[in-house]
Tab-separated table of C-alpha atoms in Angstrom:
chain	number	residue	atom	x	y	z
A	866	MET	CA	13.007	-79.663	159.872
A	867	GLY	CA	16.596	-80.550	160.535
A	868	GLN	CA	16.266	-83.127	157.729
A	869	THR	CA	15.792	-80.407	155.585
A	870	ARG	CA	19.162	-81.116	153.395
A	871	ALA	CA	21.935	-78.462	153.924
A	872	ARG	CA	21.923	-74.455	153.421
A	873	THR	CA	25.652	-73.986	151.926
A	874	GLU	CA	27.580	-70.387	152.174
A	875	GLU	CA	31.023	-69.329	152.011
A	876	ALA	CA	33.576	-67.163	154.210
A	877	ASP	CA	37.062	-66.915	154.874
A	878	VAL	CA	37.364	-68.411	158.261
A	879	VAL	CA	34.999	-70.087	160.490
A	880	VAL	CA	35.212	-69.633	164.716
A	881	VAL	CA	33.714	-72.317	166.419
A	882	GLY	CA	33.474	-71.102	170.192
A	883	GLY	CA	32.617	-67.561	171.362
A	884	GLY	CA	34.625	-67.856	174.315
A	885	PRO	CA	38.393	-65.593	175.548
A	886	ALA	CA	39.811	-67.638	172.410
A	887	GLY	CA	37.128	-67.270	169.502
A	888	SER	CA	36.104	-64.305	170.658
A	889	THR	CA	39.858	-63.359	170.521
A	890	ALA	CA	40.334	-64.592	166.787
A	891	ALA	CA	37.994	-63.673	165.233
A	892	ALA	CA	37.910	-59.819	166.554
A	893	LEU	CA	41.977	-60.187	165.617
A	894	VAL	CA	40.990	-61.591	161.709
A	895	ALA	CA	37.814	-59.289	161.337
A	896	LEU	CA	40.224	-56.131	162.125
A	897	ARG	CA	42.319	-57.427	158.576
A	898	GLY	CA	38.203	-57.284	157.403
A	899	HIS	CA	38.007	-60.537	155.916
A	900	ARG	CA	34.462	-62.479	156.495
A	901	VAL	CA	34.410	-64.221	159.656
A	902	VAL	CA	31.610	-66.711	160.958
A	903	LEU	CA	31.392	-67.500	164.785
A	904	LEU	CA	29.728	-70.265	165.305
A	905	GLU	CA	28.812	-71.183	169.490
A	906	LYS	CA	27.022	-74.119	170.373
A	907	GLU	CA	25.284	-71.838	173.832
A	908	THR	CA	23.158	-68.478	173.983
A	909	PHE	CA	25.639	-66.180	175.878
A	910	PRO	CA	25.589	-64.650	178.906
A	911	ARG	CA	26.376	-68.600	179.810
A	912	TYR	CA	28.574	-70.396	182.920
A	913	GLN	CA	32.507	-70.048	183.155
A	914	ILE	CA	35.203	-70.770	185.583
A	915	GLY	CA	38.910	-69.206	185.109
A	916	GLU	CA	38.180	-66.194	186.392
A	917	SER	CA	41.224	-64.563	187.195
A	918	LEU	CA	43.190	-62.861	184.587
A	919	LEU	CA	46.773	-61.684	183.557
A	920	PRO	CA	48.238	-58.300	182.692
A	921	ALA	CA	49.199	-59.842	179.414
A	922	THR	CA	45.325	-60.305	178.135
A	923	VAL	CA	44.001	-57.365	180.168
A	924	HIS	CA	46.917	-54.764	178.255
A	925	GLY	CA	47.875	-56.581	175.270
A	926	VAL	CA	45.926	-58.565	172.995
A	927	CYS	CA	42.317	-56.775	174.564
A	928	ARG	CA	44.508	-53.889	173.643
A	929	LEU	CA	44.868	-54.762	170.790
A	930	THR	CA	41.144	-56.094	169.815
A	931	GLY	CA	39.957	-52.933	171.203
A	932	VAL	CA	38.102	-53.535	173.940
A	933	ALA	CA	40.512	-52.884	176.787
A	934	ASP	CA	38.439	-49.605	177.380
A	935	GLU	CA	34.810	-51.462	177.845
A	936	LEU	CA	36.520	-53.304	180.151
A	937	ALA	CA	38.128	-50.935	182.267
A	938	ALA	CA	34.490	-49.672	181.922
A	939	ALA	CA	32.692	-53.072	183.309
A	940	GLY	CA	33.461	-52.447	186.757
A	941	PHE	CA	35.326	-55.802	187.127
A	942	THR	CA	37.835	-56.611	190.409
A	943	ARG	CA	41.374	-55.497	190.208
A	944	LYS	CA	43.812	-57.784	190.362
A	945	ARG	CA	47.757	-55.975	191.476
A	946	GLY	CA	49.431	-59.725	192.100
A	947	GLY	CA	48.858	-62.921	194.252
A	948	THR	CA	48.937	-63.296	197.719
A	949	PHE	CA	50.245	-67.624	198.812
A	950	ARG	CA	50.084	-69.507	201.968
A	951	TRP	CA	52.850	-71.257	199.864
A	952	GLY	CA	55.997	-72.737	200.382
A	953	ALA	CA	58.251	-72.541	203.316
A	954	ARG	CA	57.205	-69.497	205.388
A	955	PRO	CA	53.816	-70.151	207.584
A	956	ASP	CA	52.132	-67.015	206.270
A	957	PRO	CA	50.891	-65.433	203.350
A	958	TRP	CA	53.503	-63.680	201.103
A	959	THR	CA	52.415	-61.686	197.736
A	960	PHE	CA	54.104	-60.629	194.473
A	961	SER	CA	52.969	-57.842	192.719
A	962	PHE	CA	52.840	-56.805	188.996
A	963	SER	CA	53.928	-53.621	189.671
A	964	VAL	CA	56.917	-54.657	189.994
A	965	SER	CA	58.518	-56.354	186.772
A	966	PRO	CA	59.746	-53.792	184.423
A	967	ARG	CA	57.488	-55.610	181.718
A	968	MET	CA	54.100	-54.242	183.465
A	969	ALA	CA	55.061	-51.239	185.441
A	970	GLY	CA	52.954	-47.537	185.013
A	971	PRO	CA	49.294	-48.198	183.752
A	972	SER	CA	49.801	-51.427	183.302
A	973	SER	CA	50.356	-53.379	186.282
A	974	PHE	CA	47.206	-54.953	186.849
A	975	ALA	CA	44.900	-57.626	185.486
A	976	TYR	CA	40.819	-58.529	186.446
A	977	GLN	CA	39.200	-60.664	188.413
A	978	VAL	CA	35.756	-61.135	185.810
A	979	GLU	CA	32.972	-63.332	186.417
A	980	ARG	CA	33.157	-64.655	183.133
A	981	SER	CA	29.280	-64.886	181.955
A	982	LYS	CA	30.081	-61.608	181.787
A	983	PHE	CA	33.417	-61.182	180.394
A	984	ASP	CA	32.989	-62.906	177.959
A	985	HIS	CA	30.008	-61.854	176.989
A	986	ILE	CA	31.706	-58.517	176.742
A	987	LEU	CA	34.504	-60.068	173.823
A	988	LEU	CA	32.049	-61.860	172.030
A	989	ASN	CA	29.223	-58.487	172.040
A	990	HIS	CA	33.489	-56.706	170.704
A	991	ALA	CA	33.914	-59.244	168.137
A	992	ARG	CA	29.905	-58.581	166.530
A	993	ASN	CA	30.292	-54.951	166.883
A	994	LEU	CA	33.799	-55.512	164.180
A	995	GLY	CA	31.739	-57.594	161.484
A	996	VAL	CA	32.092	-60.612	163.001
A	997	ASP	CA	29.033	-62.415	162.245
A	998	VAL	CA	27.999	-64.046	165.104
A	999	ARG	CA	25.592	-67.016	165.931
A	1000	GLU	CA	24.580	-68.777	169.304
A	1001	GLY	CA	22.332	-71.680	169.499
A	1002	SER	CA	24.817	-73.106	166.489
A	1003	ALA	CA	25.920	-76.776	167.490
A	1004	VAL	CA	29.091	-77.600	164.840
A	1005	ASP	CA	29.032	-81.341	165.170
A	1006	ARG	CA	30.926	-81.506	161.458
A	1007	VAL	CA	33.893	-80.514	160.118
A	1008	LEU	CA	34.287	-80.829	156.017
A	1009	GLU	CA	36.879	-81.860	154.041
A	1010	ASP	CA	38.217	-81.648	150.519
A	1011	GLY	CA	40.930	-84.531	150.596
A	1012	GLU	CA	43.793	-83.417	153.604
A	1013	ARG	CA	42.663	-79.597	153.746
A	1014	VAL	CA	40.043	-78.768	156.281
A	1015	SER	CA	37.002	-76.407	153.973
A	1016	GLY	CA	34.357	-76.030	156.452
A	1017	VAL	CA	31.821	-76.959	158.968
A	1018	GLY	CA	28.474	-78.368	159.134
A	1019	TYR	CA	25.724	-77.356	162.232
A	1020	THR	CA	23.035	-77.273	162.966
A	1021	ASP	CA	20.564	-73.936	164.595
A	1022	GLU	CA	18.649	-73.628	167.106
A	1023	ALA	CA	15.330	-74.459	164.587
A	1024	GLY	CA	17.964	-77.703	163.888
A	1025	ASP	CA	18.186	-76.993	160.784
A	1026	ARG	CA	21.412	-77.557	158.421
A	1027	HIS	CA	24.064	-75.684	157.655
A	1028	GLU	CA	27.255	-76.302	155.900
A	1029	ILE	CA	29.937	-73.265	155.489
A	1030	THR	CA	33.013	-73.533	153.547
A	1031	SER	CA	36.218	-71.417	154.460
A	1032	ARG	CA	39.952	-70.654	153.840
A	1033	TYR	CA	40.382	-72.336	157.883
A	1034	VAL	CA	38.271	-73.265	160.341
A	1035	ILE	CA	39.314	-72.128	164.496
A	1036	ASP	CA	38.402	-74.674	167.418
A	1037	ALA	CA	37.240	-71.961	170.490
A	1038	SER	CA	35.403	-75.189	171.395
A	1039	GLY	CA	37.102	-75.697	174.303
A	1040	ASN	CA	38.315	-78.808	176.801
A	1041	THR	CA	34.700	-80.968	176.010
A	1042	SER	CA	34.150	-80.574	172.421
A	1043	ARG	CA	35.779	-83.895	170.432
A	1044	LEU	CA	36.487	-81.429	166.781
A	1045	PHE	CA	40.118	-81.298	168.030
A	1046	THR	CA	39.999	-84.700	167.044
A	1047	ASN	CA	40.199	-83.802	163.383
A	1048	VAL	CA	43.232	-81.770	163.492
A	1049	SER	CA	44.506	-83.749	166.902
A	1050	GLY	CA	43.816	-87.552	167.350
A	1051	THR	CA	45.271	-87.697	171.180
A	1052	ARG	CA	45.093	-85.571	174.026
A	1053	ASN	CA	48.723	-86.122	176.160
A	1054	TYR	CA	47.772	-85.806	179.693
A	1055	SER	CA	50.272	-84.843	182.595
A	1056	GLU	CA	50.998	-87.058	185.531
A	1057	PHE	CA	51.766	-84.224	187.545
A	1058	PHE	CA	49.130	-82.119	187.147
A	1059	ARG	CA	46.362	-85.406	187.888
A	1060	SER	CA	44.403	-83.441	189.586
A	1061	LEU	CA	40.349	-83.021	190.858
A	1062	ALA	CA	39.258	-79.343	191.867
A	1063	LEU	CA	35.491	-78.875	193.647
A	1064	PHE	CA	34.464	-75.014	193.980
A	1065	GLY	CA	31.888	-72.765	194.336
A	1066	TYR	CA	30.847	-69.824	194.959
A	1067	PHE	CA	30.022	-67.930	198.270
A	1068	THR	CA	29.064	-64.226	199.614
A	1069	GLY	CA	30.352	-62.873	202.293
A	1070	GLY	CA	34.581	-64.107	202.502
A	1071	LYS	CA	37.086	-61.470	203.991
A	1072	ARG	CA	39.100	-59.795	201.549
A	1073	LEU	CA	42.682	-58.677	202.009
A	1074	PRO	CA	43.580	-55.871	203.198
A	1075	GLU	CA	44.450	-53.191	200.805
A	1076	PRO	CA	45.746	-52.489	198.456
A	1077	ASN	CA	46.158	-56.128	197.521
A	1078	SER	CA	41.774	-56.780	198.587
A	1079	GLY	CA	41.963	-57.773	194.933
A	1080	ASN	CA	44.644	-60.251	194.286
A	1081	ILE	CA	43.754	-64.107	194.432
A	1082	LEU	CA	44.800	-65.618	197.120
A	1083	SER	CA	46.176	-69.725	197.237
A	1084	ALA	CA	46.780	-71.490	199.817
A	1085	ALA	CA	48.527	-74.638	200.063
A	1086	PHE	CA	47.124	-77.401	203.341
A	1087	LYS	CA	47.694	-81.432	203.787
A	1088	SER	CA	45.863	-82.603	200.860
A	1089	GLY	CA	45.818	-80.058	198.215
A	1090	TRP	CA	44.748	-76.131	197.531
A	1091	PHE	CA	42.251	-73.605	197.728
A	1092	TRP	CA	41.538	-70.829	195.191
A	1093	TYR	CA	39.965	-67.860	196.612
A	1094	ILE	CA	39.542	-65.276	194.039
A	1095	PRO	CA	37.187	-62.035	194.678
A	1096	LEU	CA	34.919	-61.440	191.934
A	1097	SER	CA	33.537	-58.373	193.689
A	1098	PRO	CA	33.138	-56.735	197.212
A	1099	GLU	CA	30.382	-59.757	197.436
A	1100	LEU	CA	30.910	-62.922	196.013
A	1101	THR	CA	33.843	-65.004	196.182
A	1102	SER	CA	34.589	-68.059	193.822
A	1103	VAL	CA	36.576	-70.569	196.475
A	1104	GLY	CA	38.036	-74.471	194.901
A	1105	ALA	CA	40.201	-77.079	195.963
A	1106	VAL	CA	42.497	-78.771	194.186
A	1107	VAL	CA	43.276	-82.508	195.482
A	1108	ARG	CA	44.961	-84.829	193.942
A	1109	ARG	CA	42.683	-87.509	191.379
A	1110	ASP	CA	43.660	-90.753	193.818
A	1111	MET	CA	42.796	-88.505	196.525
A	1112	ALA	CA	39.059	-88.462	194.731
A	1113	GLN	CA	37.241	-89.874	198.213
A	1114	LYS	CA	37.737	-86.626	199.395
A	1115	VAL	CA	35.819	-85.310	197.039
A	1116	GLN	CA	33.220	-88.089	196.303
A	1117	GLY	CA	29.692	-88.133	198.219
A	1118	ASP	CA	28.063	-85.067	199.313
A	1119	PRO	CA	30.081	-82.544	198.003
A	1120	GLU	CA	28.591	-79.849	200.546
A	1121	ALA	CA	30.220	-82.264	203.011
A	1122	ALA	CA	33.620	-82.943	201.285
A	1123	LEU	CA	34.023	-78.654	200.421
A	1124	ARG	CA	33.802	-78.080	204.084
A	1125	ALA	CA	35.581	-81.004	205.653
A	1126	LEU	CA	38.164	-79.553	203.084
A	1127	ILE	CA	38.282	-76.407	203.836
A	1128	ASP	CA	38.301	-77.780	207.747
A	1129	GLU	CA	41.404	-78.643	206.355
A	1130	CYS	CA	42.985	-75.328	205.888
A	1131	PRO	CA	43.279	-72.789	208.518
A	1132	LEU	CA	43.586	-69.103	206.136
A	1133	VAL	CA	40.109	-70.028	204.014
A	1134	LYS	CA	38.445	-71.776	206.936
A	1135	GLU	CA	38.853	-68.464	208.454
A	1136	TYR	CA	38.476	-66.251	205.184
A	1137	LEU	CA	35.241	-68.008	205.150
A	1138	ALA	CA	33.812	-67.739	208.954
A	1139	ASP	CA	30.813	-64.829	208.057
A	1140	ALA	CA	30.250	-66.475	204.246
A	1141	GLU	CA	27.623	-68.161	203.131
A	1142	ARG	CA	27.875	-70.127	200.123
A	1143	VAL	CA	25.192	-69.046	196.938
A	1144	ARG	CA	22.865	-71.547	196.305
A	1145	THR	CA	21.017	-69.679	193.493
A	1146	GLY	CA	21.427	-68.584	190.577
A	1147	GLN	CA	25.022	-69.658	187.793
A	1148	TYR	CA	26.722	-69.956	190.656
A	1149	GLY	CA	24.648	-72.346	193.026
A	1150	ARG	CA	25.602	-75.301	192.260
A	1151	LEU	CA	29.131	-76.458	193.441
A	1152	ARG	CA	31.230	-78.369	189.902
A	1153	VAL	CA	34.424	-80.741	189.690
A	1154	ARG	CA	36.721	-80.627	187.128
A	1155	LYS	CA	39.130	-83.068	186.576
A	1156	ASP	CA	42.093	-84.441	184.519
A	1157	TYR	CA	42.321	-80.289	183.876
A	1158	SER	CA	46.238	-80.540	182.510
A	1159	TYR	CA	46.440	-81.852	179.133
A	1160	GLN	CA	47.487	-80.675	175.675
A	1161	ALA	CA	46.976	-82.153	171.549
A	1162	THR	CA	49.604	-84.253	169.984
A	1163	SER	CA	49.272	-81.342	167.430
A	1164	TYR	CA	47.893	-77.902	166.691
A	1165	TRP	CA	47.045	-77.835	163.311
A	1166	ARG	CA	46.271	-79.061	159.498
A	1167	PRO	CA	45.987	-77.190	156.838
A	1168	GLY	CA	42.323	-75.223	156.466
A	1169	MET	CA	41.992	-75.567	160.649
A	1170	VAL	CA	43.709	-74.873	163.675
A	1171	LEU	CA	43.754	-75.838	167.552
A	1172	VAL	CA	43.172	-72.425	170.252
A	1173	GLY	CA	42.538	-71.992	173.593
A	1174	ASP	CA	40.866	-75.195	175.660
A	1175	ALA	CA	41.028	-77.047	172.571
A	1176	ALA	CA	44.390	-77.508	172.042
A	1177	CYS	CA	46.036	-77.323	175.972
A	1178	PHE	CA	44.910	-76.262	179.736
A	1179	VAL	CA	47.806	-76.379	182.137
A	1180	ASP	CA	46.752	-76.302	185.858
A	1181	PRO	CA	44.666	-72.925	187.946
A	1182	VAL	CA	47.189	-72.173	190.853
A	1183	PHE	CA	49.039	-69.008	188.490
A	1184	SER	CA	45.973	-68.184	185.962
A	1185	SER	CA	47.217	-68.938	182.817
A	1186	GLY	CA	44.047	-70.267	181.505
A	1187	VAL	CA	42.612	-67.437	179.530
A	1188	HIS	CA	46.210	-66.132	178.876
A	1189	LEU	CA	47.290	-69.474	177.005
A	1190	ALA	CA	43.629	-69.095	174.921
A	1191	THR	CA	43.741	-65.752	174.125
A	1192	PHE	CA	47.628	-65.349	173.228
A	1193	SER	CA	47.474	-68.659	171.270
A	1194	ALA	CA	44.509	-66.781	169.113
A	1195	LEU	CA	46.256	-64.023	169.018
A	1196	LEU	CA	48.719	-66.671	166.683
A	1197	ALA	CA	46.508	-67.857	164.916
A	1198	ALA	CA	45.089	-64.646	163.769
A	1199	ARG	CA	48.347	-63.233	163.056
A	1200	SER	CA	49.218	-66.667	160.579
A	1201	ILE	CA	46.130	-66.463	159.497
A	1202	ASN	CA	46.293	-63.201	158.181
A	1203	SER	CA	49.279	-64.002	156.735
A	1204	VAL	CA	48.207	-66.109	154.608
A	1205	LEU	CA	45.049	-65.430	153.889
A	1206	ALA	CA	47.152	-61.616	152.538
A	1207	GLY	CA	49.998	-64.247	151.303
A	1208	THR	CA	52.940	-62.772	152.676
A	1209	VAL	CA	54.062	-65.177	154.738
A	1210	GLY	CA	53.716	-68.924	153.343
A	1211	GLU	CA	50.971	-71.459	155.806
A	1212	GLN	CA	53.573	-73.865	156.667
A	1213	ASP	CA	55.566	-71.043	157.512
A	1214	ALA	CA	52.959	-69.656	159.682
A	1215	PHE	CA	51.717	-71.782	161.390
A	1216	ARG	CA	55.266	-73.356	162.407
A	1217	GLU	CA	55.777	-70.295	164.221
A	1218	PHE	CA	52.272	-70.508	165.855
A	1219	GLU	CA	52.795	-73.899	166.704
A	1220	ALA	CA	56.081	-72.958	168.353
A	1221	ARG	CA	55.718	-70.417	169.523
A	1222	TYR	CA	52.248	-72.038	171.222
A	1223	ARG	CA	54.164	-74.772	172.672
A	1224	ARG	CA	56.888	-72.586	174.369
A	1225	GLU	CA	54.385	-70.321	176.148
A	1226	TYR	CA	52.665	-73.573	177.627
A	1227	SER	CA	56.321	-75.231	178.471
A	1228	VAL	CA	57.656	-72.462	179.883
A	1229	PHE	CA	53.973	-71.976	182.425
A	1230	TYR	CA	54.121	-75.493	182.717
A	1231	GLU	CA	57.901	-75.533	183.899
A	1232	PHE	CA	56.526	-72.543	186.134
A	1233	LEU	CA	54.023	-74.382	187.649
A	1234	VAL	CA	56.193	-77.318	188.333
A	1235	SER	CA	58.548	-75.298	190.268
A	1236	PHE	CA	56.095	-73.143	192.041
A	1237	TYR	CA	54.260	-77.018	193.495
A	1238	ASP	CA	58.058	-78.421	194.345
A	1239	MET	CA	59.153	-75.564	196.515
A	1240	ASN	CA	56.111	-76.599	198.382
A	1241	VAL	CA	57.519	-77.949	202.087
A	1242	SER	CA	54.526	-79.994	203.402
A	1243	GLU	CA	56.481	-83.160	203.100
A	1244	GLU	CA	54.264	-84.990	206.056
A	1245	SER	CA	51.329	-84.297	203.257
A	1246	TYR	CA	50.881	-87.912	200.403
A	1247	PHE	CA	49.746	-84.291	198.125
A	1248	TRP	CA	52.663	-82.391	198.185
A	1249	ARG	CA	55.204	-85.651	198.893
A	1250	ALA	CA	53.468	-86.159	195.204
A	1251	LYS	CA	54.981	-82.995	193.262
A	1252	LYS	CA	58.208	-82.946	194.647
A	1253	VAL	CA	59.238	-83.621	190.661
A	1254	THR	CA	62.482	-82.779	191.279
A	1255	GLY	CA	63.569	-85.385	193.339
A	1256	SER	CA	61.492	-87.747	191.113
A	1257	SER	CA	62.551	-91.688	188.985
A	1258	ALA	CA	63.850	-90.914	185.528
A	1259	ALA	CA	60.319	-91.675	184.353
A	1260	GLU	CA	59.002	-88.530	185.850
A	1261	PHE	CA	61.031	-86.152	184.109
A	1262	GLU	CA	61.361	-87.989	180.810
A	1263	SER	CA	57.633	-87.820	180.607
A	1264	PHE	CA	57.693	-83.801	181.099
A	1265	ILE	CA	60.257	-83.484	178.539
A	1266	ASP	CA	57.829	-85.364	176.028
A	1267	LEU	CA	55.204	-82.935	177.090
A	1268	VAL	CA	57.178	-79.259	177.204
A	1269	GLY	CA	58.998	-81.086	174.103
A	1270	GLY	CA	56.094	-81.921	171.660
A	1271	VAL	CA	57.789	-84.593	170.406
A	1272	ALA	CA	54.534	-84.903	168.162
A	1273	SER	CA	55.262	-81.889	166.462
A	1274	GLY	CA	58.369	-82.290	165.788
A	1275	GLU	CA	59.041	-78.857	168.275
A	1276	ALA	CA	62.315	-78.607	170.111
A	1277	ALA	CA	61.632	-76.176	172.461
A	1278	LEU	CA	63.519	-79.250	174.269
A	1279	THR	CA	66.845	-80.162	172.901
A	1280	THR	CA	69.406	-81.395	175.824
A	1281	ASP	CA	68.856	-84.964	177.300
A	1282	GLY	CA	66.382	-85.940	179.853
A	1283	ARG	CA	68.938	-85.915	182.366
A	1284	THR	CA	70.642	-82.426	181.280
A	1285	THR	CA	67.292	-80.873	181.694
A	1286	ALA	CA	66.266	-82.464	184.828
A	1287	ALA	CA	69.323	-81.054	186.551
A	1288	GLN	CA	67.892	-77.427	184.374
A	1289	LEU	CA	65.266	-77.963	185.939
A	1290	ARG	CA	65.845	-78.691	189.386
A	1291	SER	CA	68.531	-75.495	189.364
A	1292	ARG	CA	66.031	-73.087	188.201
A	1293	THR	CA	63.368	-74.511	190.705
A	1294	ALA	CA	66.554	-73.839	194.023
A	1295	GLU	CA	66.135	-70.549	192.235
A	1296	PHE	CA	62.765	-70.088	192.329
A	1297	SER	CA	62.422	-71.648	195.749
A	1298	GLY	CA	65.249	-69.328	197.448
A	1299	ALA	CA	64.222	-66.267	195.579
A	1300	VAL	CA	60.320	-66.688	197.352
A	1301	ASP	CA	61.331	-67.493	200.331
A	1302	GLN	CA	63.846	-63.502	200.100
A	1303	VAL	CA	60.487	-62.271	199.370
A	1304	ALA	CA	58.568	-64.206	201.661
A	1305	ALA	CA	61.046	-63.127	204.369
A	1306	ASP	CA	61.147	-59.206	203.258
A	1307	ASP	CA	57.244	-59.056	203.878
A	1308	GLY	CA	57.029	-57.564	200.197
A	1309	GLY	CA	59.199	-55.423	200.860
A	1310	THR	CA	61.426	-56.010	198.130
A	1311	MET	CA	60.320	-58.300	194.855
A	1312	VAL	CA	63.617	-58.357	192.159
A	1313	PRO	CA	64.706	-61.662	192.815
A	1314	LEU	CA	61.334	-62.527	192.347
A	1315	PHE	CA	61.355	-61.389	188.848
A	1316	ARG	CA	65.312	-61.699	188.162
A	1317	SER	CA	64.100	-65.915	188.988
A	1318	GLU	CA	64.600	-67.810	185.815
A	1319	VAL	CA	61.149	-69.688	185.623
A	1320	VAL	CA	59.584	-66.437	186.133
A	1321	ARG	CA	61.591	-64.402	183.596
A	1322	ASN	CA	60.802	-67.129	180.783
A	1323	ALA	CA	56.384	-67.100	182.303
A	1324	MET	CA	56.704	-63.053	180.900
A	1325	ARG	CA	58.635	-63.134	177.807
A	1326	GLN	CA	55.958	-63.096	175.157
A	1327	GLY	CA	52.849	-61.106	177.727
A	1328	GLY	CA	55.750	-58.653	177.818
A	1329	GLN	CA	55.983	-58.403	173.612
A	1330	VAL	CA	52.607	-58.635	173.349
A	1331	GLN	CA	51.938	-55.590	175.906
A	1332	SER	CA	54.556	-53.513	173.758
A	1333	HIS	CA	52.744	-53.777	170.916
A	1334	ALA	CA	49.536	-52.919	172.140
A	1335	LEU	CA	51.295	-49.755	173.744
A	1336	LEU	CA	52.666	-48.477	171.608
A	1337	GLY	CA	52.329	-49.863	168.160
A	1338	ASP	CA	54.837	-48.679	165.496
A	1339	ASP	CA	57.067	-47.201	168.484
A	1340	ALA	CA	57.300	-50.533	169.805
A	1341	GLU	CA	61.599	-52.161	169.804
A	1342	ASP	CA	61.918	-54.375	167.023
A	1343	GLU	CA	61.272	-57.758	167.685
A	1344	THR	CA	63.840	-60.419	166.936
A	1345	PRO	CA	62.845	-63.724	166.013
A	1346	LEU	CA	61.657	-66.383	168.866
A	1347	PHE	CA	63.119	-69.340	166.987
A	1348	PRO	CA	66.539	-69.112	164.721
A	1349	GLY	CA	65.130	-68.865	160.562
A	1350	GLY	CA	61.713	-67.427	162.689
A	1351	LEU	CA	59.150	-64.769	162.133
A	1352	VAL	CA	58.400	-61.794	163.733
A	1353	ALA	CA	55.091	-59.915	164.735
A	1354	SER	CA	54.278	-56.973	162.340
A	1355	PRO	CA	54.166	-53.209	163.973
A	1356	ASP	CA	50.444	-53.632	163.907
A	1357	GLY	CA	50.596	-56.972	165.960
A	1358	LEU	CA	48.024	-58.658	163.411
A	1359	SER	CA	50.211	-60.831	161.239
A	1360	TRP	CA	54.059	-61.674	160.827
A	1361	GLN	CA	56.785	-61.086	158.955
A	1362	ILE	CA	59.890	-62.197	157.993
A	1363	PRO	CA	62.722	-60.006	160.149
A	1364	LYS	CA	64.206	-57.059	158.078
A	1365	ARG	CA	67.994	-58.590	158.284
A	1366	GLU	CA	65.884	-62.072	156.601
A	1367	GLU	CA	64.229	-60.063	154.154
A	1368	THR	CA	65.744	-59.888	150.319
A	1369	PRO	CA	66.049	-57.302	148.158
């Protein structure tokens, strides 16, 4: 067994990985009637980090797949916004999603989720839509036909080898898989977000006052910052982020290291005063993650596309991980659905995919650069190192290369380095000023925050996805995001040529 000749079958699409990106992509392609096989090396439920969602995922992408009502019934903690001990003021300040006109009303919240439960719901939903889900199936090779990817080979739990040929392979296998090298030879790692995270789980931690008890709490301190995520009335995810060149703070005994970092942050120490760390089950050990900000030099090639952490990841401070994963899955599904239907050519469809995906990455990257830059803890090495708008041109050139996607020809930033640096300084100053106004008003008004350019940019695409999901054919006609680009179909599942560009 395991040495027999590989068994071969056919599918329209093979998805590698059953996390939010893979399950979402599989579901959206299956909704168009295509045969989809999803291969997941583990058996669900399984542990994963990335527990704080944004409204665009909950009310946008998950409504398009049809899983939103099931999520609503799962009892996840509602997240109305975020609370931060960050910036110039010593006291925590809060923003609420409800202030944004794009997220007002019934969609003005997201969830804090235990990923083992959330991911399992999404995977089972894909299965219920007709996706052939095969857990315990480890993909170990990519099949090629000339320049085109034509399928994958995998080994099942019994050790038997299989091959599946397909029109497309979606790599949603995450940050630790090496399958991405079949599309992109390298990943560009961000020097700015070159950090380590040490994290664990506690019971009995303090909660913010209502109505913000479900908010993520992010607290800056001298050596970095903490996340504090209330997953349930009892369970809290707690993690400390430090620069990688301060790795000595997380080395040695992880228990002692985390306690020392907690002692450095009075706010988190207060919230954990009566808490106990979980020591059994999936949450029972302390974990470290490093160098988690990167993007691949290319996101697709003929026959294969990267989504989620296989393609890129920014930083956990604004909970963008699952958003980028599910949003990229939607973009990839639109491209595949369009090509399989014969309505859009492959080059045009995937050019749209990559341009939009890189843009979304870049606006969150810029948003987070601005967010880090506004902290005023000048006595701290960590925060001095994050003062990007006062740093050297080399740092800006690296930033511009990263968000511009120059390796793929993406023209997200068309100005030279000096102009882009000036624009970033201006937008960061605007954002920092808006945060100061929000903090000074003690949460009474957040209009300045949502008027700032970096926040508007970060919300734009998520708002459009929510409109498609909630309004369908009644949503306003979309305009191309790029000159000569495509727009989403009324149901949000594919691309189409804008009406004004259609030929008779």
